[in-house]
Amino acid sequence: MATTKNSNSPSGDRRVRRTHTALARALIELVEERDLSRITVADVAERAGVSRSTFYDHYRDVHELAEAACTAMIDGLIESLPGPGPETADPAPEATQSLEAFFASLAEHAGLYRTLLGPQGSARVVDHIRRRIAAAVYGRLHQITAGDPVGHSGPPSDIPHDVPAAFTAGALIGVAADWLQRGCPRPPAEMAALTWPLFSSLYHRVDAGTPT
């Protein structure tokens, strides 16, 4: 976990957010130029325009910063993933658009995601993404099956064991990681079109009587 100091006031909070943003942006730029393993704290601090001591006020090392940057970005993406819709041959435009945005953002920061989701990547990031996607899927599944207009809005750890949600989360991570490792050979729009039928099919195989 990242640690922060001097954040007990609104101005302190703003300074912390600005520093986090600057460090994350610097790392994202650097990881597009060379492997994460070759990036040092000094490299990030110099690119961000801060001192090394400032870096260490917030993160233990470059890998922790990478995990924080990746999970912050993925949280926003997961919120926009599509929910269940009518079971038709043609997907709803908003469904494929949100999946396209998901893959487009992965491609935009492919160097970072490829490193952290790859064979030598971060188990913590993979687990974070898996749990967040599972929670989002669980909320959407039970919104449609139980008639709950809200769905799940609590922390990922709050959801019960749910096979469709866990399966969907693992499958989506697997597809994304494979695509990234292959150099994003298909455009995001095509990935969305190919993924949506698989992503959607689970929603329509779960009825109101399915135990969780």
mmCIF file of N, CA and C in Angstrom, residues 93-180:
data_model
loop_
_atom_site.group_PDB
_atom_site.id
_atom_site.type_symbol
_atom_site.label_atom_id
_atom_site.label_comp_id
_atom_site.label_asym_id
_atom_site.label_seq_id
_atom_site.Cartn_x
_atom_site.Cartn_y
_atom_site.Cartn_z
ATOM 1 N N PRO A 93 -25.483 -0.997 -28.616
ATOM 2 C CA PRO A 93 -24.319 -0.145 -28.919
ATOM 3 C C PRO A 93 -23.548 0.254 -27.679
ATOM 4 N N GLU A 94 -24.253 0.576 -26.579
ATOM 5 C CA GLU A 94 -23.539 1.007 -25.382
ATOM 6 C C GLU A 94 -22.690 -0.116 -24.793
ATOM 7 N N ALA A 95 -23.110 -1.381 -25.007
ATOM 8 C CA ALA A 95 -22.343 -2.511 -24.490
ATOM 9 C C ALA A 95 -21.001 -2.624 -25.205
ATOM 10 N N THR A 96 -21.035 -2.621 -26.527
ATOM 11 C CA THR A 96 -19.780 -2.737 -27.267
ATOM 12 C C THR A 96 -18.931 -1.477 -27.119
ATOM 13 N N GLN A 97 -19.582 -0.324 -26.972
ATOM 14 C CA GLN A 97 -18.817 0.913 -26.785
ATOM 15 C C GLN A 97 -18.035 0.897 -25.483
ATOM 16 N N SER A 98 -18.662 0.412 -24.412
ATOM 17 C CA SER A 98 -17.949 0.381 -23.132
ATOM 18 C C SER A 98 -16.836 -0.650 -23.151
ATOM 19 N N LEU A 99 -17.053 -1.792 -23.811
ATOM 20 C CA LEU A 99 -15.977 -2.770 -23.944
ATOM 21 C C LEU A 99 -14.869 -2.242 -24.846
ATOM 22 N N GLU A 100 -15.243 -1.522 -25.893
ATOM 23 C CA GLU A 100 -14.229 -0.924 -26.760
ATOM 24 C C GLU A 100 -13.379 0.075 -25.975
ATOM 25 N N ALA A 101 -14.024 0.878 -25.127
ATOM 26 C CA ALA A 101 -13.283 1.833 -24.301
ATOM 27 C C ALA A 101 -12.339 1.097 -23.351
ATOM 28 N N PHE A 102 -12.781 -0.045 -22.821
ATOM 29 C CA PHE A 102 -11.954 -0.859 -21.936
ATOM 30 C C PHE A 102 -10.675 -1.288 -22.657
ATOM 31 N N PHE A 103 -10.830 -1.862 -23.861
ATOM 32 C CA PHE A 103 -9.664 -2.327 -24.602
ATOM 33 C C PHE A 103 -8.824 -1.164 -25.120
ATOM 34 N N ALA A 104 -9.465 -0.057 -25.474
ATOM 35 C CA ALA A 104 -8.714 1.107 -25.962
ATOM 36 C C ALA A 104 -7.812 1.663 -24.873
ATOM 37 N N SER A 105 -8.298 1.707 -23.641
ATOM 38 C CA SER A 105 -7.477 2.205 -22.544
ATOM 39 C C SER A 105 -6.329 1.251 -22.245
ATOM 40 N N LEU A 106 -6.592 -0.051 -22.327
ATOM 41 C CA LEU A 106 -5.504 -1.016 -22.156
ATOM 42 C C LEU A 106 -4.424 -0.790 -23.212
ATOM 43 N N ALA A 107 -4.862 -0.577 -24.455
ATOM 44 C CA ALA A 107 -3.906 -0.369 -25.539
ATOM 45 C C ALA A 107 -3.130 0.928 -25.355
ATOM 46 N N GLU A 108 -3.800 1.958 -24.855
ATOM 47 C CA GLU A 108 -3.150 3.256 -24.662
ATOM 48 C C GLU A 108 -1.986 3.150 -23.685
ATOM 49 N N HIS A 109 -2.149 2.307 -22.667
ATOM 50 C CA HIS A 109 -1.104 2.116 -21.662
ATOM 51 C C HIS A 109 -0.598 0.677 -21.721
ATOM 52 N N ALA A 110 -0.418 0.177 -22.941
ATOM 53 C CA ALA A 110 -0.097 -1.239 -23.133
ATOM 54 C C ALA A 110 1.190 -1.642 -22.427
ATOM 55 N N GLY A 111 2.191 -0.765 -22.423
ATOM 56 C CA GLY A 111 3.458 -1.122 -21.789
ATOM 57 C C GLY A 111 3.301 -1.435 -20.313
ATOM 58 N N LEU A 112 2.529 -0.605 -19.618
ATOM 59 C CA LEU A 112 2.311 -0.812 -18.187
ATOM 60 C C LEU A 112 1.490 -2.066 -17.935
ATOM 61 N N TYR A 113 0.365 -2.203 -18.638
ATOM 62 C CA TYR A 113 -0.493 -3.368 -18.413
ATOM 63 C C TYR A 113 0.197 -4.657 -18.842
ATOM 64 N N ARG A 114 0.927 -4.602 -19.950
ATOM 65 C CA ARG A 114 1.613 -5.807 -20.415
ATOM 66 C C ARG A 114 2.623 -6.292 -19.372
ATOM 67 N N THR A 115 3.308 -5.343 -18.751
ATOM 68 C CA THR A 115 4.287 -5.706 -17.732
ATOM 69 C C THR A 115 3.624 -6.303 -16.498
ATOM 70 N N LEU A 116 2.565 -5.649 -16.023
ATOM 71 C CA LEU A 116 1.957 -6.067 -14.762
ATOM 72 C C LEU A 116 1.040 -7.281 -14.904
ATOM 73 N N LEU A 117 0.482 -7.505 -16.090
ATOM 74 C CA LEU A 117 -0.398 -8.657 -16.289
ATOM 75 C C LEU A 117 0.311 -9.824 -16.958
ATOM 76 N N GLY A 118 1.585 -9.646 -17.292
ATOM 77 C CA GLY A 118 2.331 -10.686 -17.979
ATOM 78 C C GLY A 118 2.895 -11.742 -17.047
ATOM 79 N N PRO A 119 3.684 -12.669 -17.604
ATOM 80 C CA PRO A 119 4.216 -13.804 -16.819
ATOM 81 C C PRO A 119 5.047 -13.377 -15.612
ATOM 82 N N GLN A 120 5.755 -12.267 -15.725
ATOM 83 C CA GLN A 120 6.579 -11.789 -14.618
ATOM 84 C C GLN A 120 5.944 -10.582 -13.935
ATOM 85 N N GLY A 121 4.641 -10.473 -14.048
ATOM 86 C CA GLY A 121 3.944 -9.286 -13.563
ATOM 87 C C GLY A 121 3.606 -9.310 -12.086
ATOM 88 N N SER A 122 2.577 -8.561 -11.731
ATOM 89 C CA SER A 122 2.200 -8.379 -10.331
ATOM 90 C C SER A 122 0.970 -9.211 -9.989
ATOM 91 N N ALA A 123 1.154 -10.171 -9.089
ATOM 92 C CA ALA A 123 0.017 -10.966 -8.634
ATOM 93 C C ALA A 123 -1.002 -10.092 -7.921
ATOM 94 N N ARG A 124 -0.531 -9.039 -7.236
ATOM 95 C CA ARG A 124 -1.453 -8.156 -6.528
ATOM 96 C C ARG A 124 -2.353 -7.412 -7.499
ATOM 97 N N VAL A 125 -1.799 -6.950 -8.621
ATOM 98 C CA VAL A 125 -2.607 -6.236 -9.606
ATOM 99 C C VAL A 125 -3.614 -7.182 -10.250
ATOM 100 N N VAL A 126 -3.159 -8.368 -10.629
ATOM 101 C CA VAL A 126 -4.066 -9.343 -11.236
ATOM 102 C C VAL A 126 -5.210 -9.670 -10.282
ATOM 103 N N ASP A 127 -4.895 -9.887 -9.007
ATOM 104 C CA ASP A 127 -5.932 -10.214 -8.032
ATOM 105 C C ASP A 127 -6.878 -9.037 -7.828
ATOM 106 N N HIS A 128 -6.336 -7.835 -7.786
ATOM 107 C CA HIS A 128 -7.180 -6.642 -7.638
ATOM 108 C C HIS A 128 -8.164 -6.543 -8.801
ATOM 109 N N ILE A 129 -7.664 -6.696 -10.026
ATOM 110 C CA ILE A 129 -8.525 -6.592 -11.202
ATOM 111 C C ILE A 129 -9.574 -7.694 -11.191
ATOM 112 N N ARG A 130 -9.139 -8.907 -10.864
ATOM 113 C CA ARG A 130 -10.087 -10.033 -10.843
ATOM 114 C C ARG A 130 -11.217 -9.769 -9.852
ATOM 115 N N ARG A 131 -10.857 -9.329 -8.637
ATOM 116 C CA ARG A 131 -11.881 -9.095 -7.623
ATOM 117 C C ARG A 131 -12.806 -7.943 -8.007
ATOM 118 N N ARG A 132 -12.262 -6.886 -8.605
ATOM 119 C CA ARG A 132 -13.086 -5.755 -8.998
ATOM 120 C C ARG A 132 -14.051 -6.129 -10.122
ATOM 121 N N ILE A 133 -13.572 -6.887 -11.109
ATOM 122 C CA ILE A 133 -14.458 -7.311 -12.193
ATOM 123 C C ILE A 133 -15.520 -8.261 -11.650
ATOM 124 N N ALA A 134 -15.132 -9.195 -10.787
ATOM 125 C CA ALA A 134 -16.101 -10.130 -10.223
ATOM 126 C C ALA A 134 -17.190 -9.397 -9.457
ATOM 127 N N ALA A 135 -16.817 -8.373 -8.695
ATOM 128 C CA ALA A 135 -17.805 -7.604 -7.944
ATOM 129 C C ALA A 135 -18.747 -6.864 -8.883
ATOM 130 N N ALA A 136 -18.191 -6.284 -9.956
ATOM 131 C CA ALA A 136 -19.025 -5.565 -10.917
ATOM 132 C C ALA A 136 -19.992 -6.516 -11.617
ATOM 133 N N VAL A 137 -19.490 -7.683 -12.018
ATOM 134 C CA VAL A 137 -20.342 -8.666 -12.688
ATOM 135 C C VAL A 137 -21.412 -9.176 -11.736
ATOM 136 N N TYR A 138 -21.020 -9.450 -10.490
ATOM 137 C CA TYR A 138 -21.990 -9.921 -9.500
ATOM 138 C C TYR A 138 -23.135 -8.911 -9.344
ATOM 139 N N GLY A 139 -22.786 -7.639 -9.252
ATOM 140 C CA GLY A 139 -23.822 -6.616 -9.115
ATOM 141 C C GLY A 139 -24.763 -6.587 -10.297
ATOM 142 N N ARG A 140 -24.203 -6.736 -11.501
ATOM 143 C CA ARG A 140 -25.050 -6.710 -12.691
ATOM 144 C C ARG A 140 -25.899 -7.969 -12.798
ATOM 145 N N LEU A 141 -25.324 -9.117 -12.460
ATOM 146 C CA LEU A 141 -26.093 -10.366 -12.484
ATOM 147 C C LEU A 141 -27.299 -10.290 -11.558
ATOM 148 N N HIS A 142 -27.089 -9.794 -10.344
ATOM 149 C CA HIS A 142 -28.170 -9.792 -9.366
ATOM 150 C C HIS A 142 -29.108 -8.609 -9.542
ATOM 151 N N GLN A 143 -28.666 -7.621 -10.277
ATOM 152 C CA GLN A 143 -29.573 -6.549 -10.651
ATOM 153 C C GLN A 143 -30.665 -7.084 -11.566
ATOM 154 N N ILE A 144 -30.263 -8.003 -12.488
ATOM 155 C CA ILE A 144 -31.250 -8.521 -13.437
ATOM 156 C C ILE A 144 -31.984 -9.739 -12.887
ATOM 157 N N THR A 145 -31.305 -10.598 -12.090
ATOM 158 C CA THR A 145 -31.954 -11.821 -11.656
ATOM 159 C C THR A 145 -32.821 -11.616 -10.422
ATOM 160 N N ALA A 146 -32.442 -10.680 -9.572
ATOM 161 C CA ALA A 146 -33.204 -10.460 -8.350
ATOM 162 C C ALA A 146 -34.055 -9.197 -8.407
ATOM 163 N N GLY A 147 -34.012 -8.484 -9.531
ATOM 164 C CA GLY A 147 -34.795 -7.277 -9.649
ATOM 165 C C GLY A 147 -34.279 -6.132 -8.813
ATOM 166 N N ASP A 148 -33.006 -6.188 -8.446
ATOM 167 C CA ASP A 148 -32.396 -5.143 -7.622
ATOM 168 C C ASP A 148 -31.926 -4.016 -8.520
ATOM 169 N N PRO A 149 -32.491 -2.809 -8.406
ATOM 170 C CA PRO A 149 -32.101 -1.728 -9.307
ATOM 171 C C PRO A 149 -30.723 -1.164 -9.006
ATOM 172 N N VAL A 150 -30.150 -1.557 -7.889
ATOM 173 C CA VAL A 150 -28.859 -0.991 -7.505
ATOM 174 C C VAL A 150 -27.722 -1.955 -7.805
ATOM 175 N N GLY A 151 -27.916 -3.225 -7.467
ATOM 176 C CA GLY A 151 -26.835 -4.186 -7.631
ATOM 177 C C GLY A 151 -25.842 -4.055 -6.497
ATOM 178 N N HIS A 152 -24.694 -4.675 -6.669
ATOM 179 C CA HIS A 152 -23.688 -4.653 -5.612
ATOM 180 C C HIS A 152 -22.872 -3.372 -5.687
ATOM 181 N N SER A 153 -22.762 -2.672 -4.580
ATOM 182 C CA SER A 153 -21.980 -1.437 -4.573
ATOM 183 C C SER A 153 -20.924 -1.428 -3.469
ATOM 184 N N GLY A 154 -20.787 -2.532 -2.745
ATOM 185 C CA GLY A 154 -19.824 -2.590 -1.660
ATOM 186 C C GLY A 154 -18.449 -2.988 -2.145
ATOM 187 N N PRO A 155 -17.509 -3.156 -1.226
ATOM 188 C CA PRO A 155 -16.163 -3.572 -1.598
ATOM 189 C C PRO A 155 -16.180 -4.943 -2.254
ATOM 190 N N PRO A 156 -15.186 -5.240 -3.139
ATOM 191 C CA PRO A 156 -15.146 -6.538 -3.801
ATOM 192 C C PRO A 156 -15.149 -7.708 -2.834
ATOM 193 N N SER A 157 -14.558 -7.534 -1.646
ATOM 194 C CA SER A 157 -14.485 -8.639 -0.688
ATOM 195 C C SER A 157 -15.834 -8.974 -0.087
ATOM 196 N N ASP A 158 -16.845 -8.093 -0.288
ATOM 197 C CA ASP A 158 -18.150 -8.312 0.321
ATOM 198 C C ASP A 158 -19.008 -9.311 -0.435
ATOM 199 N N ILE A 159 -18.704 -9.601 -1.690
ATOM 200 C CA ILE A 159 -19.591 -10.454 -2.464
ATOM 201 C C ILE A 159 -19.405 -11.908 -2.051
ATOM 202 N N PRO A 160 -20.482 -12.696 -2.106
ATOM 203 C CA PRO A 160 -20.344 -14.127 -1.815
ATOM 204 C C PRO A 160 -19.667 -14.842 -2.977
ATOM 205 N N HIS A 161 -19.331 -16.110 -2.752
ATOM 206 C CA HIS A 161 -18.757 -16.906 -3.831
ATOM 207 C C HIS A 161 -19.786 -17.038 -4.936
ATOM 208 N N ASP A 162 -19.424 -16.620 -6.145
ATOM 209 C CA ASP A 162 -20.361 -16.618 -7.266
ATOM 210 C C ASP A 162 -19.616 -17.106 -8.504
ATOM 211 N N VAL A 163 -19.969 -18.302 -8.987
ATOM 212 C CA VAL A 163 -19.223 -18.921 -10.077
ATOM 213 C C VAL A 163 -19.302 -18.111 -11.380
ATOM 214 N N PRO A 164 -20.497 -17.673 -11.830
ATOM 215 C CA PRO A 164 -20.528 -16.884 -13.074
ATOM 216 C C PRO A 164 -19.688 -15.614 -12.992
ATOM 217 N N ALA A 165 -19.751 -14.910 -11.850
ATOM 218 C CA ALA A 165 -18.979 -13.675 -11.703
ATOM 219 C C ALA A 165 -17.485 -13.965 -11.727
ATOM 220 N N ALA A 166 -17.058 -15.002 -10.988
ATOM 221 C CA ALA A 166 -15.644 -15.351 -10.947
ATOM 222 C C ALA A 166 -15.151 -15.830 -12.308
ATOM 223 N N PHE A 167 -15.971 -16.616 -12.986
ATOM 224 C CA PHE A 167 -15.596 -17.134 -14.303
ATOM 225 C C PHE A 167 -15.444 -15.997 -15.300
ATOM 226 N N THR A 168 -16.401 -15.064 -15.309
ATOM 227 C CA THR A 168 -16.350 -13.942 -16.236
ATOM 228 C C THR A 168 -15.126 -13.074 -15.975
ATOM 229 N N ALA A 169 -14.839 -12.806 -14.696
ATOM 230 C CA ALA A 169 -13.689 -11.972 -14.349
ATOM 231 C C ALA A 169 -12.393 -12.624 -14.827
ATOM 232 N N GLY A 170 -12.246 -13.917 -14.553
ATOM 233 C CA GLY A 170 -11.031 -14.605 -14.977
ATOM 234 C C GLY A 170 -10.889 -14.649 -16.486
ATOM 235 N N ALA A 171 -12.013 -14.866 -17.175
ATOM 236 C CA ALA A 171 -11.975 -14.932 -18.639
ATOM 237 C C ALA A 171 -11.588 -13.593 -19.240
ATOM 238 N N LEU A 172 -12.151 -12.513 -18.712
ATOM 239 C CA LEU A 172 -11.859 -11.194 -19.266
ATOM 240 C C LEU A 172 -10.398 -10.813 -19.034
ATOM 241 N N ILE A 173 -9.873 -11.132 -17.852
ATOM 242 C CA ILE A 173 -8.450 -10.870 -17.594
ATOM 243 C C ILE A 173 -7.585 -11.697 -18.556
ATOM 244 N N GLY A 174 -7.970 -12.961 -18.758
ATOM 245 C CA GLY A 174 -7.197 -13.820 -19.649
ATOM 246 C C GLY A 174 -7.178 -13.299 -21.076
ATOM 247 N N VAL A 175 -8.318 -12.873 -21.575
ATOM 248 C CA VAL A 175 -8.399 -12.327 -22.926
ATOM 249 C C VAL A 175 -7.550 -11.063 -23.042
ATOM 250 N N ALA A 176 -7.685 -10.176 -22.052
ATOM 251 C CA ALA A 176 -6.944 -8.915 -22.085
ATOM 252 C C ALA A 176 -5.437 -9.161 -22.023
ATOM 253 N N ALA A 177 -5.001 -10.053 -21.131
ATOM 254 C CA ALA A 177 -3.574 -10.322 -20.985
ATOM 255 C C ALA A 177 -2.997 -10.945 -22.255
ATOM 256 N N ASP A 178 -3.721 -11.884 -22.853
ATOM 257 C CA ASP A 178 -3.255 -12.524 -24.083
ATOM 258 C C ASP A 178 -3.142 -11.504 -25.204
ATOM 259 N N TRP A 179 -4.133 -10.644 -25.319
ATOM 260 C CA TRP A 179 -4.139 -9.596 -26.350
ATOM 261 C C TRP A 179 -2.953 -8.656 -26.167
ATOM 262 N N LEU A 180 -2.695 -8.253 -24.932
ATOM 263 C CA LEU A 180 -1.574 -7.356 -24.656
ATOM 264 C C LEU A 180 -0.236 -8.019 -24.964
#
